[in-house]
Short mmCIF file of C-alpha atoms and ligand atoms in Angstrom, two decimals:
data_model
loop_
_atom_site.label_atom_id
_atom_site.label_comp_id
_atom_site.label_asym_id
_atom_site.label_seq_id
_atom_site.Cartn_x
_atom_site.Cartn_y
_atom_site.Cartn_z
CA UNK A 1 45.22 -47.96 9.01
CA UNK A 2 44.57 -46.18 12.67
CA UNK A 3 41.49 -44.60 13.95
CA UNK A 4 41.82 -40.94 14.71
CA UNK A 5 39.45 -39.54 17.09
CA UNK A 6 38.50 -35.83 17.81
CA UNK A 7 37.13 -35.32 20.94
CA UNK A 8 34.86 -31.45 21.61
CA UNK A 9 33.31 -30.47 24.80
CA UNK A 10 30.65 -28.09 23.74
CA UNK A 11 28.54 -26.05 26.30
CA UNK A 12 26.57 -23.73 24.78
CA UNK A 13 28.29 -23.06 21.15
CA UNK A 14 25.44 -23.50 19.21
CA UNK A 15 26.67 -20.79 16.73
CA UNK A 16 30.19 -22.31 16.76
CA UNK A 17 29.01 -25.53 15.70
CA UNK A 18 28.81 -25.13 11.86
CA UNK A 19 32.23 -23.38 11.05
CA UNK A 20 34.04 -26.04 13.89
CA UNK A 21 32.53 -29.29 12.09
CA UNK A 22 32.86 -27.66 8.30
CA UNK A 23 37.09 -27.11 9.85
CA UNK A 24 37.30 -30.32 11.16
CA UNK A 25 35.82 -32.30 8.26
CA UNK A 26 37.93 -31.00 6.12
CA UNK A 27 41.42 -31.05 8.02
CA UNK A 28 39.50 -35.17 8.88
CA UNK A 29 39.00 -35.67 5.12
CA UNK A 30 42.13 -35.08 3.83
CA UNK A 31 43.67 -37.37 6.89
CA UNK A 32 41.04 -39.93 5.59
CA UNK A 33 42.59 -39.82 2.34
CA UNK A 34 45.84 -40.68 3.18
CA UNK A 35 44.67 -44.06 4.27
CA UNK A 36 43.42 -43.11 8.29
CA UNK A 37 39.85 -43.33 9.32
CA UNK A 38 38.50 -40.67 11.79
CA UNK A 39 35.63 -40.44 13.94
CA UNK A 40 34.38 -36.73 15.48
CA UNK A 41 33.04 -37.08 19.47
CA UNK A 42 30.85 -34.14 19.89
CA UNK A 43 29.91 -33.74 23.95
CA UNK A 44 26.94 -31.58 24.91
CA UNK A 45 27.66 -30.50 28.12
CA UNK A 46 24.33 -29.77 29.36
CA UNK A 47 24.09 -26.80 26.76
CA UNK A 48 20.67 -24.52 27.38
CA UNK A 49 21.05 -23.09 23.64
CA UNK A 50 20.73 -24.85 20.35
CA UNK A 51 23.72 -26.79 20.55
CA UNK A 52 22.51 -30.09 20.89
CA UNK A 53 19.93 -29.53 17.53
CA UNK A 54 23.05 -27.94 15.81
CA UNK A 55 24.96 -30.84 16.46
CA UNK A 56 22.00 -33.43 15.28
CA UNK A 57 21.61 -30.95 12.03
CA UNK A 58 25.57 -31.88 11.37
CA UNK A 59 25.09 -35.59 11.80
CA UNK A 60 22.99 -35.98 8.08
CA UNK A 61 25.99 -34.41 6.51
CA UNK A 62 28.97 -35.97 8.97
CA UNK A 63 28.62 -39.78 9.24
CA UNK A 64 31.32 -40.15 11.34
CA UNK A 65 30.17 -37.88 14.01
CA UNK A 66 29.13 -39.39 17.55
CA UNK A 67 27.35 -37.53 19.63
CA UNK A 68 26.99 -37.77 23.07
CA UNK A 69 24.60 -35.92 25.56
CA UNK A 70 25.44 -35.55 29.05
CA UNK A 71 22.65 -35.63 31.37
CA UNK A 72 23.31 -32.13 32.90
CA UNK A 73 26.57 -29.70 32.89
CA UNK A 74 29.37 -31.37 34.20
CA UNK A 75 31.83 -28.88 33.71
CA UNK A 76 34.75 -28.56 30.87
CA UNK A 77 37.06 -31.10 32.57
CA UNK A 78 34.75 -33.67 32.80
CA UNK A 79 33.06 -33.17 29.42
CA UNK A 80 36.73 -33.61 27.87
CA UNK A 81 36.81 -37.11 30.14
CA UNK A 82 33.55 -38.49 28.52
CA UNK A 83 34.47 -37.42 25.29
CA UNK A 84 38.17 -39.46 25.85
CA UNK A 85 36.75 -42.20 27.49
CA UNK A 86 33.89 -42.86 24.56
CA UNK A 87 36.66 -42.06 21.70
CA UNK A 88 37.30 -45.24 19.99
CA UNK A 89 40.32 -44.18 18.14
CA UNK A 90 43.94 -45.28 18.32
CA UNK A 91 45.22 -41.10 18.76
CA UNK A 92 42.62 -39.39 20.11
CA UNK A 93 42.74 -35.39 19.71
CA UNK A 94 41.07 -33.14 22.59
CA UNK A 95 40.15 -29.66 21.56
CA UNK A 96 38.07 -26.65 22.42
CA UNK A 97 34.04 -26.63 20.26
CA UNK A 98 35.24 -22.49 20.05
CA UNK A 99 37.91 -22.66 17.14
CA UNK A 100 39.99 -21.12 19.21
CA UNK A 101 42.40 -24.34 18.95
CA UNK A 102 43.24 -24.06 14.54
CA UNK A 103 41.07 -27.80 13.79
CA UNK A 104 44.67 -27.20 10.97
CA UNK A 105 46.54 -28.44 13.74
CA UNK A 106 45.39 -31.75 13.82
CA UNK A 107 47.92 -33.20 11.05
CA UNK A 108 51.06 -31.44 12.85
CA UNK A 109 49.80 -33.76 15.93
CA UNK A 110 49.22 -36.58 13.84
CA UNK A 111 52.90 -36.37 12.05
CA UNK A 112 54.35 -36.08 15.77
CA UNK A 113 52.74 -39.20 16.53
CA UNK A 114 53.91 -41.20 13.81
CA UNK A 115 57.44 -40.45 15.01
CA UNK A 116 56.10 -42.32 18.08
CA UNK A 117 55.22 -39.73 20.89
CA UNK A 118 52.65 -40.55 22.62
CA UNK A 119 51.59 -36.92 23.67
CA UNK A 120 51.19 -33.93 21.19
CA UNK A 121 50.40 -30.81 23.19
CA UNK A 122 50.36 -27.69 21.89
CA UNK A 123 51.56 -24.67 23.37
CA UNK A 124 50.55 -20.90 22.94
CA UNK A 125 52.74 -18.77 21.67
CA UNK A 126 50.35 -15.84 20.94
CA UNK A 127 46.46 -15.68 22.40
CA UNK A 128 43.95 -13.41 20.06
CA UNK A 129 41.21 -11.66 21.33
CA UNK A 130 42.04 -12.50 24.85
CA UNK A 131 41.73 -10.26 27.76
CA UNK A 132 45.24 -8.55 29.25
CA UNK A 133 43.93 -10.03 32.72
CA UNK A 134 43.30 -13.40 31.32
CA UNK A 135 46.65 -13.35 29.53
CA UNK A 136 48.66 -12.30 32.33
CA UNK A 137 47.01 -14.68 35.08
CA UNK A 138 46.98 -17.81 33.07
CA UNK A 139 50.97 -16.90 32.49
CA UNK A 140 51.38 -16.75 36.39
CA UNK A 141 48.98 -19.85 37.02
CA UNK A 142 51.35 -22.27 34.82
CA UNK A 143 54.29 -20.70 36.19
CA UNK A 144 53.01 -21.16 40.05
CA UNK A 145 51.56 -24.61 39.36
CA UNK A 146 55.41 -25.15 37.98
CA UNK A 147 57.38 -24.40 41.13
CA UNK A 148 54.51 -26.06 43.39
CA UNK A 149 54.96 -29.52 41.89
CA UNK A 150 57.14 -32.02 40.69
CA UNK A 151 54.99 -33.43 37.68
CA UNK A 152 56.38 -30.95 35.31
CA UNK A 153 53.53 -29.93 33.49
CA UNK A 154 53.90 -27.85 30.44
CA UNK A 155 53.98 -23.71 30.50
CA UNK A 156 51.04 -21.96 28.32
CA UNK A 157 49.75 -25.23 27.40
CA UNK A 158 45.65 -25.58 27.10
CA UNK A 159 43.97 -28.90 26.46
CA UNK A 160 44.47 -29.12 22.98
CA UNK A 161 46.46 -32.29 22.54
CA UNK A 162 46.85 -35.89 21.19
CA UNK A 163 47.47 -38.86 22.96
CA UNK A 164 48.37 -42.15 22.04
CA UNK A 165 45.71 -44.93 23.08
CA UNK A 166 48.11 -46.01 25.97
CA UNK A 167 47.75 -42.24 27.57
CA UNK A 168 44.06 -42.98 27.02
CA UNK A 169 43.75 -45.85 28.87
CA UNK A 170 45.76 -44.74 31.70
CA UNK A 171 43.51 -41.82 32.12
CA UNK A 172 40.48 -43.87 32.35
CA UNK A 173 42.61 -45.91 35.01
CA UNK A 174 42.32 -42.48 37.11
CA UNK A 175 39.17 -42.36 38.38
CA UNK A 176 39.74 -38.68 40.06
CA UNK A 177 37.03 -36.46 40.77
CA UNK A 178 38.34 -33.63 40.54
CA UNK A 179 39.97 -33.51 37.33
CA UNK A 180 43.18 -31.35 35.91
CA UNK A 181 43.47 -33.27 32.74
CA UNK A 182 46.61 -31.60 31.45
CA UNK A 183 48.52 -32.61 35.11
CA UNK A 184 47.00 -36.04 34.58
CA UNK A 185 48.31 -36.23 31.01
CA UNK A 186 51.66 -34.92 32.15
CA UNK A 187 51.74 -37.53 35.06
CA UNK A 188 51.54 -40.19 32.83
CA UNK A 189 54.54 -39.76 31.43
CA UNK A 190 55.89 -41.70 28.37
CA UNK A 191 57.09 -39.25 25.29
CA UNK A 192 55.83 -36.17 24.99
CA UNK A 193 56.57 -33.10 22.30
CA UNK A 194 54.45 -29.91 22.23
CA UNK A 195 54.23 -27.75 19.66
CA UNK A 196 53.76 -24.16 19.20
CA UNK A 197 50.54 -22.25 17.92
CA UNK A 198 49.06 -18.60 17.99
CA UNK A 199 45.42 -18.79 19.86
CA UNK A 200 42.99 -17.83 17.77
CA UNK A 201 39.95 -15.39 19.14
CA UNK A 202 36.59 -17.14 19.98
CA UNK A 203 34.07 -17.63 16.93
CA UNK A 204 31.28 -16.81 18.36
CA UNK A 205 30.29 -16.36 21.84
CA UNK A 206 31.49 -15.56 25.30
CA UNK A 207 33.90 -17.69 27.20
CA UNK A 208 32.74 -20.23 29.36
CA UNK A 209 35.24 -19.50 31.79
CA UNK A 210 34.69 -16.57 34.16
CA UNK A 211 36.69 -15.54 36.94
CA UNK A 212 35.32 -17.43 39.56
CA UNK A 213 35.39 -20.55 37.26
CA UNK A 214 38.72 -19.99 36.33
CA UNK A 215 40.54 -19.23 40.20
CA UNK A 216 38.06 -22.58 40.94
CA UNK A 217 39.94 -24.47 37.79
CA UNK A 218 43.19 -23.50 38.84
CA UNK A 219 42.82 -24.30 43.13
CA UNK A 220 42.20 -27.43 41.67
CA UNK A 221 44.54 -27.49 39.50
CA UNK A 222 47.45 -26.83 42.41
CA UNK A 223 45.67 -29.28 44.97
CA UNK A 224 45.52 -32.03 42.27
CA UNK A 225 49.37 -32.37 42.15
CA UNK A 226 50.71 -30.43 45.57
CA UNK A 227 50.88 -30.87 48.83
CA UNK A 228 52.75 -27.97 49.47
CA UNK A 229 49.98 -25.59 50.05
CA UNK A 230 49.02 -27.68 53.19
CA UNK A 231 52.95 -26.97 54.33
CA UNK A 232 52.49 -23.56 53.82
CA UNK A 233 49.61 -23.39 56.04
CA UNK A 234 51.57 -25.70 59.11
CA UNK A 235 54.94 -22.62 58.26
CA UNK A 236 53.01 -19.88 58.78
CA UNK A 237 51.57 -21.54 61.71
CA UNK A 238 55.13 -21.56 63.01
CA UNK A 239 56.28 -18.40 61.94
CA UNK A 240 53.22 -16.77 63.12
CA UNK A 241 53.28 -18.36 66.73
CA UNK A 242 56.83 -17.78 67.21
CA UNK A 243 56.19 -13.94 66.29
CA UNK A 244 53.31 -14.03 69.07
CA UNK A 245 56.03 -15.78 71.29
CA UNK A 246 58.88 -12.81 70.48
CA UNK A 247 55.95 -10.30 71.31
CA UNK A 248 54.64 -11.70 74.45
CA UNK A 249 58.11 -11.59 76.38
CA UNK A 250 58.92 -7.89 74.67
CA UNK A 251 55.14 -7.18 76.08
CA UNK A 252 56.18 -8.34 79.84
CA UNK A 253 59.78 -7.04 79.85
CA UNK A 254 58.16 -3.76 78.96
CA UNK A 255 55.36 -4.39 81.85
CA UNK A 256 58.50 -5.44 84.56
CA UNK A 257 59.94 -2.27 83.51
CA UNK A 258 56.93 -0.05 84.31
CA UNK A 259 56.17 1.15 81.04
CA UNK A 260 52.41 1.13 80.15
CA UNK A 261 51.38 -0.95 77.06
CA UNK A 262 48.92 0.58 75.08
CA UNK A 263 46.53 -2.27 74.64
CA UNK A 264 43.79 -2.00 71.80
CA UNK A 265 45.56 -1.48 69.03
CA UNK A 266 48.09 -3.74 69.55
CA UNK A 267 45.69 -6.23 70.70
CA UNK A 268 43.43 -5.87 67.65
CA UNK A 269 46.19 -6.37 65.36
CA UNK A 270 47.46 -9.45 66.81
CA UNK A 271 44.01 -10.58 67.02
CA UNK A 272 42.53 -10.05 63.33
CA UNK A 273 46.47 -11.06 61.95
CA UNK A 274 45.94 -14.37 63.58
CA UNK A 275 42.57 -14.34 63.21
CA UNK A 276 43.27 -14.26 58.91
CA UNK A 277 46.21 -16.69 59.71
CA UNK A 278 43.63 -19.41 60.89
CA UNK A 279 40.74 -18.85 58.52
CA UNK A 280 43.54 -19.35 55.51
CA UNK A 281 45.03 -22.50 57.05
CA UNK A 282 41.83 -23.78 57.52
CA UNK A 283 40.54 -22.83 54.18
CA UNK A 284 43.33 -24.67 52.54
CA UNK A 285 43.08 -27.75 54.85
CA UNK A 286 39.37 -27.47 53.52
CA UNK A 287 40.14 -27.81 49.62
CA UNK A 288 42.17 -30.80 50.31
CA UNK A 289 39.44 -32.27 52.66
CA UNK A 290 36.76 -30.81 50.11
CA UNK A 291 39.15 -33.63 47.78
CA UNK A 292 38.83 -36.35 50.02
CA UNK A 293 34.59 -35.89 50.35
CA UNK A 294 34.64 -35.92 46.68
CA UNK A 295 36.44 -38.56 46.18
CA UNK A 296 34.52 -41.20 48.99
CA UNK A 297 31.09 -40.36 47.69
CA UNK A 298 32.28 -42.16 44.54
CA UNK A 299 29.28 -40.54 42.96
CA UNK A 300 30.04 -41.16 38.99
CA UNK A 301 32.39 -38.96 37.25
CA UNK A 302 29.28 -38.36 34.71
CA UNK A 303 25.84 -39.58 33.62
CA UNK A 304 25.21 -40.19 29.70
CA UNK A 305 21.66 -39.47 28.53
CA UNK A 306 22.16 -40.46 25.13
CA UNK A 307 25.00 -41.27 22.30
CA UNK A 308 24.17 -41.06 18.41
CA UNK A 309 25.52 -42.13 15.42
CA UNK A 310 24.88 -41.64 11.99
CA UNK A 311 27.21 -44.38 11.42
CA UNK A 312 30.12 -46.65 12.85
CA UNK A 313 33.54 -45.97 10.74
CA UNK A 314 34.23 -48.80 8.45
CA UNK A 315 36.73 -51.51 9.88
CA UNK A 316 36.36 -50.39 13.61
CA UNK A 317 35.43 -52.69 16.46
CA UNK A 318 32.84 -50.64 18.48
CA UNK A 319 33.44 -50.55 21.78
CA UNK A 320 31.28 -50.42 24.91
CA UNK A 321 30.99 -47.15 25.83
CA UNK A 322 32.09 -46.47 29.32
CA UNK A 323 29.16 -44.52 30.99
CA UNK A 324 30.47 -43.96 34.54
N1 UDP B 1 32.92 -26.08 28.10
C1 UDP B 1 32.18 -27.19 28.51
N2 UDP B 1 31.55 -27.16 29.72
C2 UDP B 1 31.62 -26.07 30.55
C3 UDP B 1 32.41 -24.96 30.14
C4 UDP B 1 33.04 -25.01 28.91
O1 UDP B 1 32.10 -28.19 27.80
O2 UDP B 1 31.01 -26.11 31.62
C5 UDP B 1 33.60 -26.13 26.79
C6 UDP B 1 33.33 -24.92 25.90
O3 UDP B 1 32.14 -25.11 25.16
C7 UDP B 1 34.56 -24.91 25.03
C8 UDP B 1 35.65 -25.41 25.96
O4 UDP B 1 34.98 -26.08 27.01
O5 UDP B 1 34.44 -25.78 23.93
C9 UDP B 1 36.53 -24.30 26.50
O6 UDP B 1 35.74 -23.29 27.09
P1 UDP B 1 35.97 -21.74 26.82
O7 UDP B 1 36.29 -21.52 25.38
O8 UDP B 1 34.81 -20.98 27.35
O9 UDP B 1 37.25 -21.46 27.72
P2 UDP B 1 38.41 -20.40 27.40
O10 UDP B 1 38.93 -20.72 26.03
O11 UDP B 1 37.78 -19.05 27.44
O12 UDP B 1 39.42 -20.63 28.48
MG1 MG B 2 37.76 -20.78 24.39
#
C-alpha cells in the first residue's frame, strides 16, 4: 500500500475550491479503493479572499485534507515547494487549485509510476480559454529556455506532475531561492515520461499570472539553469567595441583626407547604441548578482503560520513537517 499525495498552491481561488476538492476526492477515492491511501495538501498562499475558510469548510467533509497556511504570499513556486516538502506521500502529485490541470489525470500518473518512472509530467497539447499572447509566448519561452541550457527540460510542460519520493527528497536537498521547479525536477534526472493533455480553461477567476509576473517567472527561469546570457552580454561587448574600433580609424582616415565629419548625429548614435549596450549587460550581470544576494541572505524559503488536519491517513508515519 503507498501514500499518494496531492499537493495545490491556492492564492486566491476561493470559488475554485469546491468543484477542485469534489474532482479530486473522487479521482482520490477510487485510487483509495484499489488498495492506496491518499492525502490532499491544500497551500494558502497568503490568499486575501475566502480561500482559506473555503478550504476549512472542506476539511469536515475531506479527512484526509492538510492544510497549510503560509504566513504571507510567497509566490506560486514557492507555495508548490511547501506543499512538496510537507507531502508525506510516497508519489506526490503537484497541480494547479484552478482545474485547469483535469484532477482525471491523476491515475494516468499513478499507472506511469507503477511501471517505475520516477517523474510523470504532463504536457499540453491543447490550452482552453487561454489568451493567443499567452499561448504563443509560453511556446517561445520553453523553446528559448531549450537552446539556452543543457538540462533538457520538457517543451509545453506546466507543473502538473508526479514524482517519486526520491525526486522529492532531492528537491528539498536544493535549497534555491529562486525557484524553477520544473528545471529542478528535470535536473534531477532519473526516469522520466510525460504525458499528453488538453488544458482546460480556468474555473473561476482570473489568472494569477500577469505579464510582469510571467516575463519575472521566466528571467528566472533562464538564469536558474544558464549562464549563457552573461556570455551574451561579454559578445556584444566585443562585437560592439570592435565596431567602435572599425569606426574610429574610418572617422580619422576620413579627417587625414580633409573631408569634414558631420558630428552630432553620428556621435549621438554611437553614444545612445552603446549607451543601451551597457545598461543591458549590466542589467543581466544584475539578475545573476540579484541570484547571488538572494541566495547569501539565506532568509527561509517560507514561513508556516499554521497546518490542519482533520485527520492523519491510517497506517502513515507522520512526519515532521519541514517549516523552513
Ligand atoms: N498561485 C499561488 N501563488 C501565487 C500565484 C498563483 O499559489 O502567488 C497558484 C494559483 O492559485 C494556481 C496556480 O498557482 O493554483 C497557478 O496559477 P494561475 O492559474 O494563475 O497561473 P496560469 O495557469 O494562468 O499560468
Ligand atoms: Mg491557471
Amino acid at each position: 500500500m503507498s501514500l499518494i499525495s496531492v499537493v495545490i498552491p491556492l492564492y486566491n481561488e476561493e470559488g475554485n475550491v469546491p468543484e477542485l476538492m469534489r474532482r479530486i476526492s473522487e479521482v482520490c477515492e477510487r485510487i483509495r479503493r484499489g488498495g492506496d491511501d491518499y492525502e490532499i495538501v491544500a497551500v494558502n498562499d497568503g490568499s486575501q479572499d475566502g480561500t482559506l475558510a473555503a478550504l476549512r469548510a472542506e476539511l469536515r467533509g475531506q479527512p484526509r485534507l492538510v492544510i497549510i497556511d503560509l504566513s504571507r504570499n510567497f509566490g506560486h513556486q514557492i507555495a508548490a515547494t511547501a506543499g512538496i516538502e510537507n507531502a508525506r506521500g510516497d508519489a506526490v502529485i503537484l497541480m494547479d487549485g484552478d482545474l485547469q490541470d483535469p484532477p482525471e489525470l491523476l491515475e494516468a500518473f499513478l499507472a506511469k509510476w507503477r511501471e517505475g518512472y520516477d517523474v510523470v509530467f504532463a504536457t499540453r497539447r491543447a490550452r482552453k480559454g487561454e489568451s493567443f499572447f499567452k499561448k504563443t509566448s509560453a511556446q517561445l519561452f520553453y523553446r528559448l529556455i531549450r537552446r539556452l541550457t543543457n538540462v533538457s527540460i520538457p517543451v509545453d510542460t506546466g507543473d502538473f506532475r508526479l514524482m517519486s519520493r526520491r525526486v522529492v527528497d532531492a528537491l528539498a536537498q536544493s535549497p534555491e531561492k529562486r525557484r524553477f521547479l520544473r528545471g529542478l525536477v528535470a535536473w534531477v534526472g532519473f526516469r522520466q515520461v510525460g504525458i499528453e493533455y488538453d488544458r482546460d480553461p480556468r474555473f473561476t477567476g482570473e489568472t494569477k499570472y500577469p505579464f510582469s509576473k510571467m516575463l519575472r517567472f521566466a528571467i528566472d527561469g533562464i538564469t536558474s539553469f544558464s549562464e549563457i546570457p552573461l556570455r551574451f552580454a561579454t559578445y556584444l561587448g566585443f562585437i560592439v567595441s570592435g565596431g567602435a574600433f572599425v569606426y574610429a580609424i574610418v572617422v580619422i582616415i576620413l579627417k587625414l583626407l580633409g573631408q569634414n565629419e558631420p558630428g552630432y548625429t553620428s556621435i549621438m548614435v554611437a553614444l545612445l547604441f552603446l549607451g543601451g549596450v551597457q545598461l543591458i549587460s549590466l542589467g543581466i550581470a544584475g539578475e545573476y548578482l540579484g541570484r547571488i544576494y538572494d541566495q547569501v541572505k539565506a532568509r527561509p524559503l517560507y514561513l508556516v503560520s499554521s497546518v490542519e488536519r482533520a485527520a492523519l491517513p491510517p497506517a502513515t508515519v507522520a512526519r515532521e513537517p519541514i517549516s523552513t
